[in-house]
Coordinates of C-alpha atoms in Angstrom, one line a residue:
Chain A
M388 CA 44.5 43.2 123.9
T389 CA 42.9 41.6 127.0
Q390 CA 45.9 39.3 127.0
N391 CA 48.1 42.4 126.9
A392 CA 46.2 43.8 129.8
Q393 CA 46.6 40.8 132.0
T394 CA 50.1 39.5 131.6
P395 CA 52.4 42.0 130.0
L396 CA 55.4 39.7 130.7
S397 CA 56.0 36.1 131.5
F398 CA 59.0 33.9 131.7
D399 CA 59.0 30.4 130.4
D400 CA 61.7 28.3 132.0
L401 CA 64.1 31.2 131.2
T402 CA 67.9 30.7 131.6
L403 CA 70.1 33.7 131.0
G404 CA 73.8 33.9 131.6
Y405 CA 77.2 34.5 130.3
K406 CA 79.4 31.9 128.6
S407 CA 77.1 29.1 129.4
H408 CA 77.2 29.8 133.1
P409 CA 73.6 30.7 134.2
A410 CA 73.0 33.9 136.0
V411 CA 69.2 33.4 136.0
H412 CA 68.4 29.8 136.2
H413 CA 65.1 28.2 135.0
L414 CA 62.8 31.1 135.9
S415 CA 59.1 30.7 135.2
G416 CA 56.3 32.9 136.1
A417 CA 54.3 35.9 135.1
L418 CA 53.9 39.5 135.9
R419 CA 50.4 40.9 136.5
A420 CA 49.5 44.0 134.6
G421 CA 49.7 47.1 136.9
S422 CA 51.7 45.3 139.5
L423 CA 54.7 46.8 141.3
T424 CA 57.3 44.2 142.0
A425 CA 60.7 44.5 143.7
V426 CA 63.5 42.2 142.5
V427 CA 65.7 41.4 145.4
G428 CA 68.8 39.2 146.0
A429 CA 72.4 39.3 146.8
N430 CA 75.1 40.6 144.4
G431 CA 75.4 38.3 141.5
S432 CA 72.0 36.7 142.0
G433 CA 70.9 37.6 138.5
K434 CA 68.7 40.7 139.1
S435 CA 70.3 42.9 136.5
T436 CA 70.7 40.0 134.2
L437 CA 66.9 39.4 134.3
L438 CA 66.2 43.0 133.3
K439 CA 68.7 42.9 130.5
G440 CA 67.1 39.7 129.3
I441 CA 63.6 41.3 129.3
V442 CA 64.9 44.4 127.3
G443 CA 66.7 42.0 124.9
L444 CA 70.2 43.2 125.6
L445 CA 70.9 39.6 126.5
K446 CA 69.7 36.6 124.6
P447 CA 68.4 33.6 126.6
I448 CA 70.5 30.5 126.9
S449 CA 67.3 28.5 127.0
G450 CA 63.7 29.1 127.6
R451 CA 62.1 32.4 126.7
T452 CA 60.6 35.7 127.7
R453 CA 57.1 36.4 126.5
I454 CA 56.3 40.0 126.0
A455 CA 52.7 41.0 125.1
P456 CA 52.6 42.3 121.6
G457 CA 52.9 46.1 121.2
L458 CA 54.0 46.4 124.8
K459 CA 56.0 49.6 125.4
I460 CA 59.0 49.1 127.7
A461 CA 61.1 51.7 129.4
Y462 CA 64.4 50.6 130.9
L463 CA 66.6 52.5 133.3
P464 CA 69.9 50.6 133.5
Q465 CA 72.1 50.4 136.6
Q466 CA 75.0 52.1 134.8
S467 CA 73.6 54.5 132.4
G468 CA 76.5 54.8 130.0
I469 CA 75.7 58.5 129.5
D470 CA 78.5 60.7 128.4
V471 CA 78.0 63.7 130.7
S472 CA 80.7 65.7 128.7
F473 CA 78.4 65.5 125.7
P474 CA 77.3 68.9 124.5
A475 CA 73.7 68.7 125.5
Q476 CA 71.4 70.3 127.9
L477 CA 69.1 68.5 130.2
R478 CA 66.1 69.0 128.0
D479 CA 68.1 67.2 125.2
L480 CA 68.7 64.2 127.5
V481 CA 65.2 64.1 128.9
G482 CA 63.8 64.7 125.4
L483 CA 65.2 61.3 124.3
G484 CA 62.2 59.9 126.1
L485 CA 60.1 61.1 123.2
W486 CA 61.7 58.6 120.9
P487 CA 58.8 56.1 121.2
K488 CA 56.4 58.8 120.1
R489 CA 58.4 60.7 117.6
G490 CA 60.9 58.2 116.4
L491 CA 63.7 59.1 114.0
L492 CA 62.0 61.6 111.8
G493 CA 58.8 62.7 113.5
R494 CA 58.9 66.4 114.0
R495 CA 59.0 67.8 117.5
R496 CA 55.9 69.7 118.3
P497 CA 55.4 72.7 120.6
E498 CA 53.7 70.5 123.1
D499 CA 56.8 68.3 123.3
E500 CA 58.7 71.1 124.9
A501 CA 55.9 71.5 127.5
A502 CA 56.0 67.7 128.1
V503 CA 59.7 67.9 128.8
S504 CA 59.3 70.7 131.2
G505 CA 56.3 68.9 132.9
A506 CA 58.4 65.8 133.4
L507 CA 61.3 67.8 134.9
R508 CA 58.9 69.4 137.2
A509 CA 57.5 66.1 138.3
V510 CA 60.9 65.0 139.5
G511 CA 61.7 68.3 141.2
L512 CA 64.0 69.7 138.5
A513 CA 61.8 72.5 137.3
G514 CA 63.8 75.2 135.6
F515 CA 66.7 72.8 134.8
E516 CA 65.9 72.6 131.1
R517 CA 69.0 74.5 129.9
R518 CA 71.5 73.1 132.4
S519 CA 74.4 71.3 130.7
L520 CA 74.9 67.7 131.7
D521 CA 78.3 68.2 133.3
T522 CA 76.9 70.6 135.9
L523 CA 74.5 68.1 137.4
S524 CA 75.0 66.0 140.5
G525 CA 74.5 62.2 140.5
G526 CA 71.1 62.5 142.2
Q527 CA 70.0 65.2 139.8
L528 CA 71.0 63.0 136.9
Q529 CA 69.1 60.1 138.3
R530 CA 66.0 62.3 138.7
A531 CA 66.4 63.4 135.1
L532 CA 66.5 59.8 133.9
F533 CA 63.2 59.3 135.8
A534 CA 61.8 62.2 134.0
R535 CA 62.8 60.6 130.7
V536 CA 61.0 57.4 131.8
I537 CA 57.9 59.6 132.4
L538 CA 58.0 60.8 128.8
Q539 CA 58.3 57.3 127.4
E540 CA 54.8 56.6 128.7
A541 CA 55.7 52.9 128.8
D542 CA 53.4 50.0 129.8
L543 CA 56.2 48.1 131.5
I544 CA 58.9 50.1 133.4
L545 CA 62.2 48.3 134.4
L546 CA 64.3 50.0 136.9
D547 CA 67.8 48.7 137.8
E548 CA 68.9 49.9 141.2
P549 CA 67.2 53.3 140.7
F550 CA 68.1 54.3 144.3
N551 CA 71.8 53.9 144.0
A552 CA 73.8 56.9 145.4
V553 CA 70.5 58.8 145.9
D554 CA 69.8 60.6 149.2
A555 CA 66.8 59.7 151.4
R556 CA 64.6 62.6 150.3
T557 CA 65.2 61.9 146.6
I558 CA 64.4 58.2 147.3
A559 CA 61.1 59.3 148.9
D560 CA 60.3 61.5 145.8
L561 CA 61.2 58.9 143.3
M562 CA 59.3 56.3 145.2
S563 CA 56.1 58.3 145.1
L564 CA 56.6 58.7 141.4
I565 CA 56.9 54.9 141.1
L566 CA 53.7 54.5 143.1
R567 CA 52.0 57.0 140.8
W568 CA 53.1 54.9 137.8
K569 CA 51.4 51.9 139.5
D570 CA 48.2 53.9 140.0
E571 CA 48.2 54.8 136.3
G572 CA 48.1 51.1 135.6
R573 CA 51.8 50.7 134.5
T574 CA 53.6 47.6 135.4
V575 CA 56.8 48.3 137.3
L576 CA 59.7 45.9 138.0
A577 CA 62.5 47.5 140.1
V578 CA 65.8 46.0 141.5
V579 CA 66.1 47.2 145.1
H580 CA 68.5 46.4 147.8
D581 CA 66.8 48.1 150.7
L582 CA 64.6 45.3 152.1
D583 CA 62.9 47.5 154.6
L584 CA 61.8 49.8 151.7
V585 CA 60.6 46.8 149.8
R586 CA 58.5 45.6 152.8
E587 CA 57.0 49.0 153.3
R588 CA 56.3 50.2 149.8
F589 CA 56.3 47.3 147.4
P590 CA 53.3 45.1 147.2
E591 CA 55.2 42.2 145.6
A592 CA 58.7 40.9 145.5
L593 CA 60.7 38.5 143.5
L594 CA 63.6 36.9 145.4
L595 CA 66.4 35.6 143.2
A596 CA 69.5 33.5 144.0
R597 CA 70.1 32.7 140.3
R598 CA 67.2 30.3 140.9
L599 CA 63.9 31.8 141.9
V600 CA 63.6 31.5 145.6
A601 CA 60.2 33.1 146.2
W602 CA 57.8 35.3 144.3
G603 CA 54.7 36.8 145.8
P604 CA 53.5 39.4 148.3
A605 CA 56.6 41.3 149.5
R606 CA 56.3 40.4 153.2
E607 CA 55.7 36.8 152.5
T608 CA 58.6 36.6 150.0
L609 CA 61.1 38.3 152.4
K610 CA 60.4 35.8 155.3
P611 CA 63.6 34.8 157.1
E612 CA 63.6 31.3 155.8
N613 CA 63.5 32.5 152.2
L614 CA 66.2 35.0 152.8
L615 CA 68.3 32.3 154.4
K616 CA 67.7 30.1 151.4
A617 CA 68.7 32.9 149.1
R618 CA 71.9 33.4 150.9
R619 CA 73.0 29.8 150.3
F620 CA 74.4 30.1 146.8
H621 CA 77.9 30.6 145.5
E622 CA 78.5 33.7 143.7
A623 CA 81.6 32.3 141.9
W624 CA 81.2 30.4 138.8
D625 CA 82.3 26.8 138.9
D626 CA 83.9 25.8 135.6
A627 CA 83.7 22.1 136.6
A628 CA 79.9 22.4 137.3
P629 CA 78.1 19.6 135.6
W630 CA 75.8 20.5 132.7
C631 CA 72.4 21.2 133.9
A632 CA 70.0 18.3 133.8
P633 CA 66.3 17.9 134.7
E634 CA 66.0 17.3 138.4
P635 CA 63.0 16.8 140.7
E636 CA 62.4 20.0 142.6
E637 CA 60.3 20.8 145.6
A638 CA 57.5 23.1 144.8
S639 CA 58.2 26.6 145.9
P640 CA 56.3 27.5 148.9
G641 CA 54.2 30.6 149.1
A642 CA 50.6 31.5 148.6
H643 CA 51.0 32.6 145.0
V644 CA 51.1 30.0 142.4
H645 CA 53.5 31.4 140.0
G646 CA 54.0 28.2 138.2
H647 CA 57.6 27.7 139.0
G648 CA 57.5 24.2 137.8
H649 CA 59.8 22.5 135.2
S650 CA 58.5 20.7 132.3
H651 CA 60.4 17.6 133.2
D652 CA 60.6 16.1 129.8
H653 CA 62.3 19.3 128.5
A654 CA 65.8 18.8 127.4
H655 CA 68.1 21.1 129.3
D656 CA 71.0 21.3 126.9
H657 CA 72.4 24.8 127.6
R658 CA 75.5 24.2 125.5
G659 CA 73.5 23.3 122.5
A660 CA 71.4 26.5 122.7
A661 CA 74.3 28.8 123.3
Chain B
M120 CA 93.4 100.8 103.0
I121 CA 90.3 99.2 101.7
A122 CA 92.0 98.8 98.4
L123 CA 94.9 97.0 100.1
L124 CA 92.5 94.7 102.0
H125 CA 90.8 93.9 98.8
E126 CA 94.0 93.2 97.2
I127 CA 95.1 90.8 99.9
L128 CA 91.8 89.1 100.7
I129 CA 89.7 89.1 97.5
Q130 CA 92.0 89.8 94.6
P131 CA 93.6 86.3 94.3
F132 CA 90.1 84.7 93.9
A133 CA 88.8 87.4 91.5
E134 CA 91.9 87.1 89.3
F135 CA 92.6 83.4 89.0
A136 CA 90.1 80.7 88.1
F137 CA 92.2 78.0 89.8
M138 CA 91.9 79.9 93.1
R139 CA 88.1 80.1 92.8
R140 CA 87.9 76.4 92.1
A141 CA 90.2 75.7 95.0
L142 CA 88.0 77.8 97.2
L143 CA 84.8 76.2 96.0
G144 CA 86.1 72.7 96.6
A145 CA 87.4 73.5 100.1
L146 CA 84.2 75.3 101.1
L147 CA 82.1 72.3 100.0
L148 CA 84.5 69.9 101.7
A149 CA 84.2 72.0 105.0
L150 CA 80.4 71.9 104.7
S151 CA 80.4 68.2 104.4
A152 CA 83.4 67.0 106.5
C153 CA 83.2 69.2 109.6
P154 CA 79.8 67.9 110.9
V155 CA 81.1 64.4 110.4
G156 CA 84.2 65.4 112.4
V157 CA 82.0 66.7 115.2
F158 CA 80.3 63.3 115.5
L159 CA 83.6 61.5 115.2
M160 CA 84.9 63.6 118.1
L161 CA 81.9 63.2 120.3
R162 CA 82.0 59.4 119.8
G163 CA 85.5 59.3 121.0
M164 CA 86.7 58.5 117.5
S165 CA 88.9 61.5 116.7
L166 CA 91.8 59.3 116.0
A167 CA 89.7 56.8 114.1
G168 CA 89.4 59.5 111.4
D169 CA 93.1 59.5 111.1
A170 CA 93.2 55.7 111.0
M171 CA 90.5 55.6 108.3
A172 CA 92.6 58.1 106.2
H173 CA 95.5 55.7 106.3
A174 CA 93.1 52.8 105.5
I175 CA 92.1 54.4 102.3
L176 CA 95.6 54.3 101.0
P177 CA 95.9 50.8 99.5
G178 CA 92.6 51.2 97.7
A179 CA 93.7 54.5 96.2
A180 CA 97.1 53.0 95.5
A181 CA 95.6 50.1 93.7
G182 CA 93.6 52.4 91.5
F183 CA 96.7 54.5 90.9
L184 CA 98.7 51.4 90.0
L185 CA 96.2 50.2 87.5
Y186 CA 95.1 53.5 85.9
G187 CA 97.7 56.1 86.9
L188 CA 96.8 59.4 88.6
E189 CA 93.1 59.3 87.6
I190 CA 90.4 60.4 90.0
L191 CA 87.7 57.9 89.4
P192 CA 89.6 54.6 90.0
M193 CA 91.5 56.1 92.9
T194 CA 88.3 57.2 94.5
V195 CA 86.5 54.0 94.0
G196 CA 89.6 52.0 95.3
G197 CA 89.8 54.3 98.3
L198 CA 86.0 53.9 99.0
I199 CA 86.3 50.1 98.9
A200 CA 89.4 50.0 101.1
G201 CA 87.9 52.4 103.5
A202 CA 84.6 50.7 103.7
L203 CA 86.3 47.3 104.3
V204 CA 88.4 48.7 107.2
A205 CA 85.5 50.7 108.8
L206 CA 83.1 47.8 108.5
G207 CA 85.6 45.4 109.8
A208 CA 86.6 47.5 112.7
G209 CA 83.0 48.3 113.5
A210 CA 81.9 44.7 113.4
V211 CA 84.8 43.6 115.6
S212 CA 83.8 46.2 118.2
R213 CA 80.1 45.5 118.1
L214 CA 80.5 41.7 118.2
T215 CA 83.5 41.2 120.5
I216 CA 84.7 42.9 123.7
Q217 CA 87.5 44.7 121.8
K218 CA 86.8 48.4 121.6
E219 CA 86.6 50.3 118.4
D220 CA 89.9 52.2 118.8
A221 CA 91.9 48.9 119.1
S222 CA 90.1 47.1 116.2
M223 CA 90.4 50.2 114.1
A224 CA 94.2 50.5 114.8
A225 CA 94.6 46.8 113.9
F226 CA 92.8 47.1 110.6
Y227 CA 94.3 50.4 109.5
L228 CA 97.8 49.4 110.2
M229 CA 97.4 46.4 108.0
S230 CA 95.9 48.5 105.4
L231 CA 98.5 51.2 105.5
A232 CA 101.3 48.8 105.2
L233 CA 99.6 47.2 102.2
G234 CA 99.2 50.6 100.6
V235 CA 102.8 51.7 101.0
C236 CA 103.9 48.4 99.5
L237 CA 101.5 48.9 96.5
I238 CA 102.7 52.4 95.8
S239 CA 106.4 51.5 96.1
L240 CA 105.7 49.0 93.3
R241 CA 105.1 51.9 90.9
G242 CA 108.1 53.9 92.1
S243 CA 108.5 57.6 92.5
S244 CA 107.9 59.6 95.7
V245 CA 106.3 62.5 93.8
D246 CA 103.4 60.2 93.1
L247 CA 103.2 59.2 96.7
S248 CA 103.2 62.7 97.9
N249 CA 100.4 63.6 95.6
V250 CA 98.2 60.8 97.1
L251 CA 99.2 61.7 100.6
F252 CA 99.0 65.5 100.4
G253 CA 96.7 66.2 97.5
A254 CA 96.6 69.2 95.2
V255 CA 93.8 71.6 95.9
L256 CA 95.1 74.1 93.4
A257 CA 94.6 71.6 90.6
L258 CA 91.0 70.6 91.1
N259 CA 89.5 69.7 87.8
D260 CA 85.7 69.6 87.0
E261 CA 85.6 65.9 87.8
A262 CA 87.1 66.4 91.3
L263 CA 84.8 69.3 92.0
R264 CA 81.7 67.2 91.0
L265 CA 82.9 64.4 93.2
I266 CA 83.3 66.7 96.2
A267 CA 79.8 68.2 95.5
G268 CA 78.3 64.8 95.3
V269 CA 80.0 63.7 98.6
C270 CA 78.6 66.9 100.2
A271 CA 75.1 66.3 99.0
V272 CA 75.0 62.6 100.2
T273 CA 76.5 63.5 103.6
L274 CA 74.2 66.4 104.3
T275 CA 71.2 64.3 103.3
A276 CA 72.2 61.4 105.4
L277 CA 73.0 63.5 108.4
A278 CA 69.7 65.2 108.2
I279 CA 67.9 61.9 108.2
F280 CA 69.9 60.2 110.9
W281 CA 70.8 63.2 113.0
R282 CA 68.6 62.2 115.9
A283 CA 69.8 58.6 115.9
L284 CA 73.4 59.6 115.8
A285 CA 73.0 62.1 118.6
A286 CA 71.2 59.6 120.8
D287 CA 73.6 56.9 120.0
S288 CA 76.5 59.2 121.1
L289 CA 74.8 60.6 124.2
D290 CA 73.2 57.4 125.6
P291 CA 73.8 54.3 123.5
L292 CA 72.2 51.9 126.0
F293 CA 69.0 54.0 126.0
L294 CA 68.8 54.0 122.2
R295 CA 69.2 50.2 122.2
S296 CA 66.3 49.9 124.6
V297 CA 63.9 51.8 122.4
S298 CA 65.1 51.2 118.9
K299 CA 67.2 48.9 116.7
I300 CA 68.5 51.7 114.7
G301 CA 71.7 52.3 116.6
A302 CA 73.9 49.8 114.9
P303 CA 72.8 50.6 111.3
A304 CA 73.2 54.3 112.0
H305 CA 76.7 53.6 113.4
F306 CA 77.7 51.8 110.2
L307 CA 76.2 54.4 108.0
F308 CA 78.1 57.0 109.9
L309 CA 81.4 55.1 109.4
G310 CA 80.5 55.1 105.7
L311 CA 80.0 58.8 105.7
A312 CA 83.4 59.3 107.4
V313 CA 85.1 57.2 104.7
L314 CA 83.2 59.0 101.9
N315 CA 84.4 62.4 103.1
M316 CA 87.9 61.2 103.6
V317 CA 87.9 60.0 100.0
G318 CA 86.2 63.2 98.8
G319 CA 89.0 65.1 100.6
F320 CA 91.9 63.3 99.4
Q321 CA 92.0 64.7 95.9
A322 CA 92.0 68.2 97.3
L323 CA 93.9 67.8 100.5
G324 CA 95.3 64.3 100.4
T325 CA 94.4 61.5 102.7
L326 CA 96.3 62.8 105.7
L327 CA 95.3 66.4 105.5
S328 CA 91.6 65.8 104.8
V329 CA 91.5 64.5 108.4
G330 CA 92.8 67.9 109.5
L331 CA 89.9 69.7 107.9
M332 CA 87.6 67.2 109.4
M333 CA 88.8 67.1 113.0
L334 CA 90.4 70.5 113.8
P335 CA 87.3 72.7 113.3
A336 CA 85.3 70.2 115.4
A337 CA 87.8 70.2 118.2
A338 CA 87.9 74.0 118.0
A339 CA 84.0 74.3 118.1
R340 CA 83.9 72.1 121.2
F341 CA 85.4 75.0 123.2
W342 CA 82.6 77.3 122.2
A343 CA 79.3 75.5 121.9
S344 CA 77.3 73.7 124.5
R345 CA 74.8 72.0 122.2
L346 CA 75.2 69.7 119.3
F347 CA 73.7 71.5 116.5
P348 CA 75.3 74.9 117.1
M349 CA 78.6 73.0 117.6
A350 CA 78.2 71.5 114.1
V351 CA 77.3 74.8 112.5
L352 CA 80.2 76.5 114.2
A353 CA 82.6 73.7 113.0
V354 CA 81.4 74.3 109.5
G355 CA 82.1 78.0 109.8
I356 CA 85.6 77.4 111.2
G357 CA 86.3 75.0 108.4
M358 CA 85.2 77.5 105.8
V359 CA 87.2 80.4 107.3
S360 CA 90.2 78.1 107.5
S361 CA 89.9 77.1 103.8
W362 CA 89.7 80.7 102.7
A363 CA 92.6 81.9 105.0
G364 CA 94.7 78.9 104.1
L365 CA 94.4 79.5 100.4
L366 CA 95.3 83.1 100.8
L367 CA 98.3 82.2 102.9
S368 CA 99.3 79.7 100.3
Y369 CA 98.9 82.3 97.6
H370 CA 100.8 85.1 99.3
L371 CA 103.5 83.2 101.0
E372 CA 103.9 80.5 98.4
L373 CA 103.0 77.7 100.9
P374 CA 101.6 74.4 99.9
S375 CA 97.9 74.9 99.9
G376 CA 96.6 71.8 101.8
P377 CA 98.9 72.2 104.8
A378 CA 98.2 76.0 104.8
I379 CA 94.5 75.2 105.2
V380 CA 95.0 72.7 107.9
L381 CA 97.4 75.1 109.7
S382 CA 94.8 77.8 109.6
A383 CA 92.4 75.5 111.2
G384 CA 95.0 74.6 113.8
A385 CA 95.6 78.3 114.6
I386 CA 91.8 78.7 115.2
Y387 CA 91.9 75.6 117.4
L388 CA 94.7 77.0 119.5
V389 CA 93.0 80.4 119.9
S390 CA 89.8 78.6 120.9
L391 CA 91.6 76.4 123.3
I392 CA 92.9 79.5 125.1
A393 CA 90.2 82.1 124.8
A394 CA 86.9 80.3 124.3
P395 CA 84.2 80.1 127.1
R396 CA 85.2 76.5 127.7
G397 CA 88.8 77.1 127.0
L398 CA 91.9 77.2 129.3
I399 CA 91.5 80.8 130.6
A400 CA 87.8 80.5 131.4
T401 CA 88.0 77.2 133.2
H402 CA 91.2 77.7 135.1
L403 CA 91.3 81.3 135.9
R404 CA 89.5 81.6 139.2
A405 CA 86.3 83.5 139.0
R406 CA 86.6 86.9 140.7
G407 CA 83.4 86.3 142.7
H408 CA 80.7 83.7 143.0
R409 CA 76.9 84.0 143.4
S410 CA 75.2 83.3 146.7
A411 CA 73.3 80.4 145.2

């Protein structure tokens, strides 16, 4: 369990992608328990892919993700795939967050209803229990999904662009909720585009440009030279790109030693693993 | 007056055993198939039910070819064919980018063509119409037992997997992030749909059993705002349709299966127009609005 408490999640030369084209390329490193990390990078730099890889929606092309045994993960995807025309009330949607606790057959208890109401209150949706889904605004739905994350009581919380299409006040509310999760000792990894927000509120940041550019304290990671480096990558796939082979690589600068080193005797045969 | 009502509404069932059996079979079928129809509809698979009904045909036809108009071989054949098509289509949609409606269409069309060929080997169109349209007025003990069995299996499976099916319909990505039960539940559900279709085809035929499955569900959609009440209401609508359809068929000498489905269709049309989520309520401008 001490292992669990220290590194809930680590990447071991992880390459994720689609059709043998890497979207996250040779990522290594570890998340500290109770840390709050922003994942930043341009469109197509692999941020969402990384989250999908952690949840297991995407199998690695090579390398692996190590998740501490018994770790409970909550995942808020970028596009929720929720059918808002489904005949359900908000308490039904938020109540899905009780799944880790109650599972398929566990009976709902009276306190569950109170928990759902409490979670709704925490995101500023008190009294919305019986609203049907198609009467909610985009921002209200996003708050409701945060309420569901609260109920999941997860150790590791993955948020993919949680502030999309959300107004400033709601961002402030949701941000303080995220900070409270961190205070409760949960580990949070969030994809965020607003770099100023990251500098102000996120202790740590992980800058991706398919490859890891930098990973460490947010202000350090978002230095101009790192951002410049992150911008120099081609979003388009190159079908003629050579197969990835071991190459000597400069050690990534930065105070944190996140172990972004390749094991150079490792065979990088992506095709074989796919 | 009361005597007249009694004569119209109750008498046929009191007097004739075949009417009672037909009613019992249809009620059991409604109890079992209507909740399945609700889930089919909510998963955007309303037409998949129709496709599956066609898919059953070659199996039933094969049973019919080998053993004649016997319930057991036709049922088993239908189950096998339906399961093959449902599993095939489900697997294609889960494993490739093709969506379920397209893969289902591909599989059922192949299956339907095969079934028509098989039946034509044997000959007469009377036989074909029996397979396609059923004979609810001629339900024997065997057929009633089959329907009761289908009903029991369906209700048990739904009770166990209800939460998973609901979650997988409402937010499939979430379910995948917390549990691996989504895919098995989906396949089990497809199996239930096939089972109900097969259960219904003796009574209503392969084509009309879809009607009793989907029309009450579609009608209930206009009334209910939560899943469970919607399923209960669909069952109620299915049962009323069965009773009304059999009476229509008795008094007006209509074919019984289509009369049941038409009754469900009438309830659907009324719901479409008059229900709280129907045309009038959503499109008629409210006379006033609240201040907040």
